Amino acid sequence: MGVAGCKPCEEDTSTNSQITPIAGLATDEVVPKAGKFFSGKLEGKWLRQGDNVLLGEIKDEKMLWEQIYQHGPSVLSAVNEKTIALNLEGDRHEGAVYGEGEKITWSDGEVWIKSA
């Protein structure tokens, strides 16, 4: 990004036209996102176990539902190291994550498997 001056400011030679840096704001500093959700293990496409219907894709901390469901993204949250949660149409669902993130068993009994 850096600091860029506008044309009128560059032409003004008075002492009032100097740019004053904002304290605590570093222009070249990039703050990395604090780790990936579940170390990225859940990212990918997910199917419903049994009929292998494609439900959607987990990306970052969101479930991006397939268009057929006509539902916006659902935010996922970590309950603990082996459990996630999402709110869907006003109901909170918790899911137990198995293995290296290849299976989620939800509190309503539905089971998701990660697409290969």
CSV table of N, CA and C in Angstrom, one decimal:
chain,number,residue,atom,x,y,z
A,1,MET,N,0.8,-1.2,0.0
A,1,MET,CA,0.0,0.0,0.0
A,1,MET,C,0.9,1.2,0.0
A,2,GLY,N,1.5,1.5,1.1
A,2,GLY,CA,2.4,2.7,1.2
A,2,GLY,C,1.6,4.0,1.3
A,3,VAL,N,2.3,5.1,1.3
A,3,VAL,CA,1.6,6.4,1.4
A,3,VAL,C,1.7,7.1,0.0
A,4,ALA,N,0.5,7.5,-0.4
A,4,ALA,CA,0.5,8.2,-1.7
A,4,ALA,C,-0.1,9.6,-1.5
A,5,GLY,N,0.4,10.6,-2.1
A,5,GLY,CA,-0.1,11.9,-2.0
A,5,GLY,C,-1.0,12.3,-3.2
A,6,CYS,N,-1.9,13.2,-2.9
A,6,CYS,CA,-2.8,13.6,-4.0
A,6,CYS,C,-2.2,14.8,-4.7
A,7,LYS,N,-2.5,15.1,-5.9
A,7,LYS,CA,-2.0,16.2,-6.7
A,7,LYS,C,-2.0,17.5,-6.0
A,8,PRO,N,-3.2,18.0,-5.4
A,8,PRO,CA,-3.2,19.3,-4.7
A,8,PRO,C,-2.3,19.3,-3.5
A,9,CYS,N,-2.2,18.2,-2.8
A,9,CYS,CA,-1.3,18.2,-1.6
A,9,CYS,C,0.2,18.3,-2.1
A,10,GLU,N,0.5,17.6,-3.2
A,10,GLU,CA,1.9,17.7,-3.6
A,10,GLU,C,2.3,19.1,-4.1
A,11,GLU,N,1.3,19.8,-4.6
A,11,GLU,CA,1.6,21.2,-5.1
A,11,GLU,C,1.6,22.2,-4.0
A,12,ASP,N,1.0,21.9,-2.9
A,12,ASP,CA,0.9,22.8,-1.7
A,12,ASP,C,2.3,22.7,-1.0
A,13,THR,N,3.0,23.8,-0.9
A,13,THR,CA,4.3,23.8,-0.2
A,13,THR,C,4.2,24.3,1.2
A,14,SER,N,3.0,24.6,1.7
A,14,SER,CA,2.9,25.1,3.1
A,14,SER,C,3.2,24.0,4.1
A,15,THR,N,3.5,24.3,5.3
A,15,THR,CA,3.9,23.3,6.3
A,15,THR,C,2.7,22.6,6.8
A,16,ASN,N,1.5,23.0,6.5
A,16,ASN,CA,0.3,22.3,6.9
A,16,ASN,C,-0.1,21.1,6.1
A,17,SER,N,0.6,20.8,5.0
A,17,SER,CA,0.2,19.8,4.1
A,17,SER,C,1.0,18.5,4.3
A,18,GLN,N,1.8,18.4,5.4
A,18,GLN,CA,2.6,17.2,5.6
A,18,GLN,C,1.7,16.1,6.1
A,19,ILE,N,2.0,14.9,5.7
A,19,ILE,CA,1.3,13.7,6.2
A,19,ILE,C,1.8,13.3,7.5
A,20,THR,N,0.9,13.1,8.4
A,20,THR,CA,1.2,12.7,9.8
A,20,THR,C,0.8,11.2,9.9
A,21,PRO,N,1.8,10.4,10.3
A,21,PRO,CA,1.5,9.0,10.4
A,21,PRO,C,0.6,8.7,11.6
A,22,ILE,N,-0.2,7.7,11.5
A,22,ILE,CA,-1.1,7.4,12.6
A,22,ILE,C,-0.4,6.4,13.5
A,23,ALA,N,-0.3,6.7,14.8
A,23,ALA,CA,0.4,5.9,15.7
A,23,ALA,C,-0.1,4.5,15.8
A,24,GLY,N,0.8,3.5,15.7
A,24,GLY,CA,0.3,2.1,15.8
A,24,GLY,C,0.0,1.5,14.5
A,25,LEU,N,0.0,2.2,13.4
A,25,LEU,CA,-0.4,1.7,12.1
A,25,LEU,C,0.9,1.6,11.2
A,26,ALA,N,1.3,0.4,11.0
A,26,ALA,CA,2.5,0.1,10.2
A,26,ALA,C,2.0,-0.1,8.8
A,27,THR,N,2.5,0.6,7.8
A,27,THR,CA,2.1,0.5,6.4
A,27,THR,C,2.5,-0.7,5.7
A,28,ASP,N,3.6,-1.3,6.1
A,28,ASP,CA,4.1,-2.5,5.4
A,28,ASP,C,3.8,-3.8,6.2
A,29,GLU,N,3.1,-3.7,7.3
A,29,GLU,CA,2.9,-4.9,8.1
A,29,GLU,C,1.6,-5.6,7.7
A,30,VAL,N,1.7,-6.9,7.5
A,30,VAL,CA,0.6,-7.8,7.2
A,30,VAL,C,0.3,-8.7,8.3
A,31,VAL,N,-0.9,-8.7,8.9
A,31,VAL,CA,-1.2,-9.5,10.0
A,31,VAL,C,-1.8,-10.8,9.5
A,32,PRO,N,-1.1,-12.0,9.7
A,32,PRO,CA,-1.6,-13.2,9.2
A,32,PRO,C,-2.8,-13.7,10.0
A,33,LYS,N,-3.7,-14.4,9.3
A,33,LYS,CA,-4.9,-14.9,10.0
A,33,LYS,C,-4.4,-16.0,11.0
A,34,ALA,N,-5.0,-16.0,12.2
A,34,ALA,CA,-4.5,-17.0,13.2
A,34,ALA,C,-4.9,-18.4,12.9
A,35,GLY,N,-4.1,-19.1,12.2
A,35,GLY,CA,-4.3,-20.5,11.9
A,35,GLY,C,-5.6,-20.8,11.2
A,36,LYS,N,-5.6,-21.9,10.4
A,36,LYS,CA,-6.8,-22.3,9.7
A,36,LYS,C,-7.7,-23.1,10.6
A,37,PHE,N,-9.0,-23.0,10.3
A,37,PHE,CA,-10.0,-23.7,11.1
A,37,PHE,C,-9.7,-25.2,11.1
A,38,PHE,N,-9.6,-25.8,12.2
A,38,PHE,CA,-9.2,-27.2,12.3
A,38,PHE,C,-8.0,-27.6,11.5
A,39,SER,N,-7.1,-26.7,11.4
A,39,SER,CA,-5.8,-26.9,10.7
A,39,SER,C,-6.1,-27.2,9.2
A,40,GLY,N,-7.2,-26.8,8.7
A,40,GLY,CA,-7.6,-27.0,7.3
A,40,GLY,C,-8.0,-28.4,7.0
A,41,LYS,N,-8.1,-29.3,8.0
A,41,LYS,CA,-8.4,-30.7,7.7
A,41,LYS,C,-9.9,-30.9,7.2
A,42,LEU,N,-10.8,-29.9,7.5
A,42,LEU,CA,-12.2,-30.1,7.1
A,42,LEU,C,-12.4,-29.5,5.8
A,43,GLU,N,-11.5,-28.7,5.2
A,43,GLU,CA,-11.7,-28.1,3.9
A,43,GLU,C,-11.9,-29.1,2.8
A,44,GLY,N,-12.9,-28.9,2.0
A,44,GLY,CA,-13.2,-29.7,0.9
A,44,GLY,C,-14.7,-30.0,0.8
A,45,LYS,N,-15.1,-30.8,-0.2
A,45,LYS,CA,-16.5,-31.1,-0.4
A,45,LYS,C,-17.0,-32.3,0.5
A,46,TRP,N,-18.2,-32.1,0.9
A,46,TRP,CA,-18.8,-33.1,1.9
A,46,TRP,C,-20.1,-33.7,1.3
A,47,LEU,N,-20.2,-35.0,1.5
A,47,LEU,CA,-21.3,-35.8,1.1
A,47,LEU,C,-22.1,-36.4,2.3
A,48,ARG,N,-23.4,-36.6,2.1
A,48,ARG,CA,-24.1,-37.3,3.2
A,48,ARG,C,-23.9,-38.8,3.1
A,49,GLN,N,-23.5,-39.4,4.2
A,49,GLN,CA,-23.3,-40.8,4.2
A,49,GLN,C,-24.6,-41.6,3.9
A,50,GLY,N,-24.5,-42.6,3.2
A,50,GLY,CA,-25.7,-43.4,2.8
A,50,GLY,C,-26.1,-43.3,1.4
A,51,ASP,N,-26.4,-42.0,1.0
A,51,ASP,CA,-26.8,-41.8,-0.4
A,51,ASP,C,-25.8,-41.0,-1.2
A,52,ASN,N,-24.7,-40.6,-0.5
A,52,ASN,CA,-23.6,-39.8,-1.2
A,52,ASN,C,-24.1,-38.5,-1.9
A,53,VAL,N,-25.1,-37.9,-1.4
A,53,VAL,CA,-25.6,-36.6,-1.9
A,53,VAL,C,-24.6,-35.5,-1.5
A,54,LEU,N,-24.1,-34.7,-2.5
A,54,LEU,CA,-23.2,-33.6,-2.3
A,54,LEU,C,-24.0,-32.5,-1.5
A,55,LEU,N,-23.4,-32.2,-0.3
A,55,LEU,CA,-24.1,-31.2,0.5
A,55,LEU,C,-23.5,-29.8,0.3
A,56,GLY,N,-22.2,-29.8,0.1
A,56,GLY,CA,-21.5,-28.5,-0.1
A,56,GLY,C,-20.0,-28.6,0.2
A,57,GLU,N,-19.4,-27.4,0.4
A,57,GLU,CA,-18.0,-27.4,0.6
A,57,GLU,C,-17.6,-26.6,1.9
A,58,ILE,N,-16.8,-27.1,2.7
A,58,ILE,CA,-16.3,-26.4,3.8
A,58,ILE,C,-15.0,-25.6,3.3
A,59,LYS,N,-15.1,-24.3,3.5
A,59,LYS,CA,-13.9,-23.5,3.2
A,59,LYS,C,-13.8,-22.4,4.3
A,60,ASP,N,-12.5,-22.4,4.8
A,60,ASP,CA,-12.2,-21.5,6.0
A,60,ASP,C,-13.2,-22.0,7.1
A,61,GLU,N,-14.0,-21.1,7.6
A,61,GLU,CA,-14.8,-21.4,8.7
A,61,GLU,C,-16.3,-21.4,8.3
A,62,LYS,N,-16.6,-21.8,7.1
A,62,LYS,CA,-17.9,-21.7,6.5
A,62,LYS,C,-18.3,-23.0,5.8
A,63,MET,N,-19.5,-23.4,5.9
A,63,MET,CA,-20.1,-24.4,5.0
A,63,MET,C,-20.8,-23.7,3.9
A,64,LEU,N,-20.3,-23.9,2.7
A,64,LEU,CA,-21.0,-23.3,1.5
A,64,LEU,C,-21.9,-24.4,0.9
A,65,TRP,N,-23.1,-24.2,1.1
A,65,TRP,CA,-24.1,-25.2,0.7
A,65,TRP,C,-24.3,-25.2,-0.8
A,66,GLU,N,-24.6,-26.4,-1.4
A,66,GLU,CA,-24.9,-26.6,-2.8
A,66,GLU,C,-26.1,-25.7,-3.1
A,67,GLN,N,-26.2,-25.2,-4.3
A,67,GLN,CA,-27.3,-24.3,-4.7
A,67,GLN,C,-28.7,-24.9,-4.5
A,68,ILE,N,-28.8,-26.2,-4.6
A,68,ILE,CA,-30.1,-26.9,-4.5
A,68,ILE,C,-30.7,-26.6,-3.1
A,69,TYR,N,-29.9,-26.4,-2.1
A,69,TYR,CA,-30.4,-26.1,-0.8
A,69,TYR,C,-30.9,-24.7,-0.6
A,70,GLN,N,-30.6,-23.8,-1.5
A,70,GLN,CA,-31.0,-22.4,-1.4
A,70,GLN,C,-30.8,-21.8,0.0
A,71,HIS,N,-29.6,-22.0,0.5
A,71,HIS,CA,-29.2,-21.5,1.8
A,71,HIS,C,-27.9,-20.8,1.7
A,72,GLY,N,-27.7,-19.7,2.4
A,72,GLY,CA,-26.5,-19.0,2.4
A,72,GLY,C,-25.4,-19.8,3.3
A,73,PRO,N,-24.2,-19.3,3.3
A,73,PRO,CA,-23.2,-20.0,4.0
A,73,PRO,C,-23.5,-20.1,5.5
A,74,SER,N,-23.1,-21.2,6.1
A,74,SER,CA,-23.2,-21.4,7.6
A,74,SER,C,-21.8,-21.2,8.2
A,75,VAL,N,-21.8,-20.4,9.2
A,75,VAL,CA,-20.5,-20.3,10.0
A,75,VAL,C,-20.3,-21.5,10.9
A,76,LEU,N,-19.1,-22.0,10.8
A,76,LEU,CA,-18.7,-23.1,11.7
A,76,LEU,C,-17.9,-22.6,12.8
A,77,SER,N,-18.0,-23.2,14.0
A,77,SER,CA,-17.2,-22.8,15.1
A,77,SER,C,-16.7,-24.1,15.8
A,78,ALA,N,-15.5,-24.0,16.4
A,78,ALA,CA,-14.9,-25.1,17.2
A,78,ALA,C,-15.5,-25.1,18.6
A,79,VAL,N,-16.0,-26.2,19.0
A,79,VAL,CA,-16.5,-26.4,20.4
A,79,VAL,C,-15.3,-26.8,21.2
A,80,ASN,N,-14.5,-27.8,20.7
A,80,ASN,CA,-13.3,-28.3,21.3
A,80,ASN,C,-12.5,-28.9,20.2
A,81,GLU,N,-11.4,-29.7,20.5
A,81,GLU,CA,-10.5,-30.2,19.5
A,81,GLU,C,-11.2,-31.3,18.6
A,82,LYS,N,-12.3,-31.8,19.0
A,82,LYS,CA,-12.9,-32.9,18.2
A,82,LYS,C,-14.4,-32.6,17.9
A,83,THR,N,-14.8,-31.4,18.2
A,83,THR,CA,-16.3,-31.1,17.9
A,83,THR,C,-16.4,-29.7,17.3
A,84,ILE,N,-17.3,-29.6,16.3
A,84,ILE,CA,-17.6,-28.3,15.7
A,84,ILE,C,-19.1,-28.1,15.9
A,85,ALA,N,-19.5,-26.9,15.6
A,85,ALA,CA,-20.9,-26.5,15.7
A,85,ALA,C,-21.3,-25.6,14.5
A,86,LEU,N,-22.6,-25.6,14.1
A,86,LEU,CA,-23.1,-24.7,13.1
A,86,LEU,C,-24.5,-24.4,13.5
A,87,ASN,N,-25.0,-23.2,13.1
A,87,ASN,CA,-26.4,-22.9,13.3
A,87,ASN,C,-27.0,-22.9,11.9
A,88,LEU,N,-28.1,-23.6,11.8
A,88,LEU,CA,-28.9,-23.8,10.6
A,88,LEU,C,-30.3,-23.6,10.8
A,89,GLU,N,-30.9,-22.5,10.2
A,89,GLU,CA,-32.3,-22.1,10.4
A,89,GLU,C,-32.7,-22.1,11.8
A,90,GLY,N,-31.8,-21.4,12.7
A,90,GLY,CA,-32.2,-21.2,14.1
A,90,GLY,C,-31.8,-22.4,15.0
A,91,ASP,N,-31.4,-23.5,14.5
A,91,ASP,CA,-31.0,-24.6,15.3
A,91,ASP,C,-29.5,-24.8,15.4
A,92,ARG,N,-29.0,-25.1,16.6
A,92,ARG,CA,-27.6,-25.3,16.7
A,92,ARG,C,-27.3,-26.8,16.6
A,93,HIS,N,-26.4,-27.2,15.8
A,93,HIS,CA,-26.0,-28.6,15.6
A,93,HIS,C,-24.5,-28.7,15.9
A,94,GLU,N,-24.2,-29.8,16.7
A,94,GLU,CA,-22.8,-30.1,17.0
A,94,GLU,C,-22.4,-31.3,16.3
A,95,GLY,N,-21.2,-31.4,15.8
A,95,GLY,CA,-20.7,-32.5,15.0
A,95,GLY,C,-19.4,-33.0,15.6
A,96,ALA,N,-19.3,-34.3,15.8
A,96,ALA,CA,-18.1,-34.9,16.3
A,96,ALA,C,-17.2,-35.2,15.0
A,97,VAL,N,-16.0,-34.7,15.1
A,97,VAL,CA,-15.0,-34.9,13.9
A,97,VAL,C,-14.2,-36.1,14.2
A,98,TYR,N,-14.1,-37.0,13.2
A,98,TYR,CA,-13.4,-38.3,13.4
A,98,TYR,C,-12.2,-38.3,12.5
A,99,GLY,N,-11.2,-39.1,12.9
A,99,GLY,CA,-10.0,-39.3,12.2
A,99,GLY,C,-9.2,-38.0,11.9
A,100,GLU,N,-8.8,-37.9,10.7
A,100,GLU,CA,-8.1,-36.7,10.3
A,100,GLU,C,-9.1,-35.7,9.6
A,101,GLY,N,-10.3,-35.7,10.0
A,101,GLY,CA,-11.3,-34.8,9.4
A,101,GLY,C,-12.0,-35.4,8.2
A,102,GLU,N,-12.1,-36.7,8.2
A,102,GLU,CA,-12.8,-37.3,7.0
A,102,GLU,C,-14.3,-37.7,7.3
A,103,LYS,N,-14.7,-37.5,8.5
A,103,LYS,CA,-16.1,-37.8,8.9
A,103,LYS,C,-16.6,-36.9,10.0
A,104,ILE,N,-17.9,-36.5,9.9
A,104,ILE,CA,-18.5,-35.7,10.9
A,104,ILE,C,-19.8,-36.4,11.2
A,105,THR,N,-20.1,-36.7,12.5
A,105,THR,CA,-21.4,-37.2,12.9
A,105,THR,C,-22.1,-36.1,13.7
A,106,TRP,N,-23.2,-35.7,13.2
A,106,TRP,CA,-23.9,-34.5,13.8
A,106,TRP,C,-24.9,-34.9,14.9
A,107,SER,N,-25.2,-34.0,15.7
A,107,SER,CA,-26.1,-34.2,16.9
A,107,SER,C,-27.5,-34.7,16.4
A,108,ASP,N,-27.9,-34.4,15.2
A,108,ASP,CA,-29.2,-34.9,14.7
A,108,ASP,C,-29.2,-36.3,14.1
A,109,GLY,N,-28.0,-36.9,14.1
A,109,GLY,CA,-27.8,-38.2,13.6
A,109,GLY,C,-27.2,-38.3,12.2
A,110,GLU,N,-27.3,-37.2,11.4
A,110,GLU,CA,-26.7,-37.2,10.1
A,110,GLU,C,-25.2,-37.3,10.1
A,111,VAL,N,-24.7,-38.0,9.1
A,111,VAL,CA,-23.2,-38.3,9.0
A,111,VAL,C,-22.8,-37.7,7.7
A,112,TRP,N,-21.7,-36.9,7.8
A,112,TRP,CA,-21.1,-36.4,6.6
A,112,TRP,C,-19.7,-37.1,6.4
A,113,ILE,N,-19.4,-37.4,5.1
A,113,ILE,CA,-18.1,-37.9,4.8
A,113,ILE,C,-17.5,-37.0,3.8
A,114,LYS,N,-16.2,-36.8,3.9
A,114,LYS,CA,-15.4,-36.0,3.0
A,114,LYS,C,-15.2,-36.6,1.7
A,115,SER,N,-15.4,-35.9,0.6
A,115,SER,CA,-15.2,-36.4,-0.7
A,115,SER,C,-13.7,-36.6,-1.0
A,116,ALA,N,-13.4,-37.7,-1.6
A,116,ALA,CA,-12.0,-38.0,-1.9
A,116,ALA,C,-11.4,-37.1,-3.0
